[in-house]
Amino acid sequence: MTELTQPARVRFAPSPTGHMHLGSARTALYNYLLARQTGGTFILRIEDTDTKRYVPEAEEELFNGLKWLGIDYDEGPGKGGQYGPYRQSERKEIYTKYAEQLVESGHAFYCFCSPEHLAKVREAQQANKESLHYDGTCREIPIEEARTRIVAGERYVIRFKMPKTGSTTVHDHLRGDITVENKVLDDSVLVKSDGWALYHLAAMVDDYLMKITHVIRGSEWLPSLPLHMQIIRAFGWPEPIFIHLSVFLKPSGKGKMSKRETADAMKDGHSIFVKDLEELGYVPEGVVNWTALMGWSYDDHTEFFSLQDLVEKFSIDHLNPSPAAINFTKLDYFNGLHIRNLSDEDLAIRVKPFLETAGYKPSIETLIKIAPILKERLPTLDDVVDMAGFFFKNEISYPAEDLIAKGLDKAQCQQLLVRIQKKLTVLNFFQKDVMEPPLRELVEGSGFSAGQVFGILRVAVTGQKVSPPLFESMEVIGKDVVLNRIHQAIKLLE
Ligand code: GLU
């Protein structure tokens, strides 16, 4: 077990290049949990030096996504902090300084190779079926000579001078020690010819300057860990604890989600993008719970976790490095659990915008009244429209056939409605307990089943074959409207 005696300083370092997906949400969440649990600091760092892939809206989406999930950060853009700026695009000079320091100490070199030369090298290596790597042309150029060429205006990049012999051992908290032979490692570019540092250098410099204690990130960075460790060691900096999270696989467990599968999931009301999940009516509590359990578990049976529970129970020792298949059925399940856990008022506030978007004008009072009966059945917030729209309609409409229960004819159904109408008209109180006994009595005397009789009544009152519990719904709709709708139904059957 890892003793966490020190407050952790952790960072979520997204590149704003596209939609915020589950992988980012989980990385952010685990970092956040470790920070909160240890009384530490959660930093948001925007890694935006790749101008070609930069998408301005993506940044906005990240901020909104984090906010929606309830993951707040302590230092970062918009918040400040003593280790800023927290946008890599504002830190160019810092990276240049450290890159020069590596050249000075012999751990990096200026490289003047032209793109044409590099392309030729690549072709030759491909032809020889070698793994692609820099051929070392500029590795040994004396530093003074290189500087003279730079002053003369030659274009250059800065590359890391990877040792040619020996091996590098790195440690991943979940996977233990990993050793690679240095000869398979490349002289990676650290600074491009436009003067901008690449991720490998920028992130290591920032992690050092921002005093990061734990690097929790996606497993796609595991292959870069030897290079990252070489950079850190070249500077003689303290090594943070590295944790590379499991990869996400598509629901079948075979491979990653493709573009097509992502689009198909959306047709089913599911998505791997945070923004979509919000629009599809998922509650952030459900998404957080679901995401937390894709790569971490507390024990073999506890599944319900609020964000606060997670802060208390999360442990980096219980992270699982095995790939996790995305299971949308589980998402629906957790969403249902968390919807049922909301207070009536909270649920009312959350479903209201979905009804409004669908054109209804629901009052919060009515929504609070129906919240208890909605809760039991709502898979997602947007289902409120189909399930409970009838509460807010002046007129309901449905085909007359829907009123005809299985095994009955039109006249029988109409008669039943007339008898129900009589029973309800005489009631002074319109509550479930008052309505139910006379109607059950009617069912018994009718020779038909409760399913048949109440099915007809349900359609008459709600216009739907499926609805929240019938008597509770009638109570909310009120005697006048209910009787009016029954009257309309009787007419419809004429
Ligand atoms: N900017 C990198 C990404 O978005 C961050 C990787 C890291 O956390 O070191 O994947």
Coordinates of C-alpha atoms and ligand atoms in Angstrom, one line a residue, residues 11 13-15 47 199 203 215-217 220-221, ligand 1:
R11 CA -2.4 17.8 -12.9
A13 CA -3.2 18.3 -18.9
P14 CA -5.5 18.1 -21.8
S15 CA -4.7 19.2 -25.4
E47 CA -1.3 21.8 -23.5
Y199 CA 5.0 17.8 -25.5
A203 CA 5.3 18.5 -20.0
V215 CA 1.4 11.9 -13.1
I216 CA -1.8 10.1 -13.7
R217 CA -2.5 9.9 -17.5
E220 CA -1.0 5.9 -24.7
W221 CA 1.9 7.7 -23.0
Ligands
GLU1 N1 -1.6 16.7 -23.4 C1 -1.5 15.3 -23.2 C2 -2.8 14.7 -23.7 O1 -3.8 15.3 -23.8 C3 -1.3 15.0 -21.7 C4 -0.6 13.8 -21.4 C5 -0.1 13.9 -20.0 O2 -1.0 13.9 -19.1 O3 1.1 13.9 -19.7 O4 -2.9 13.5 -23.8

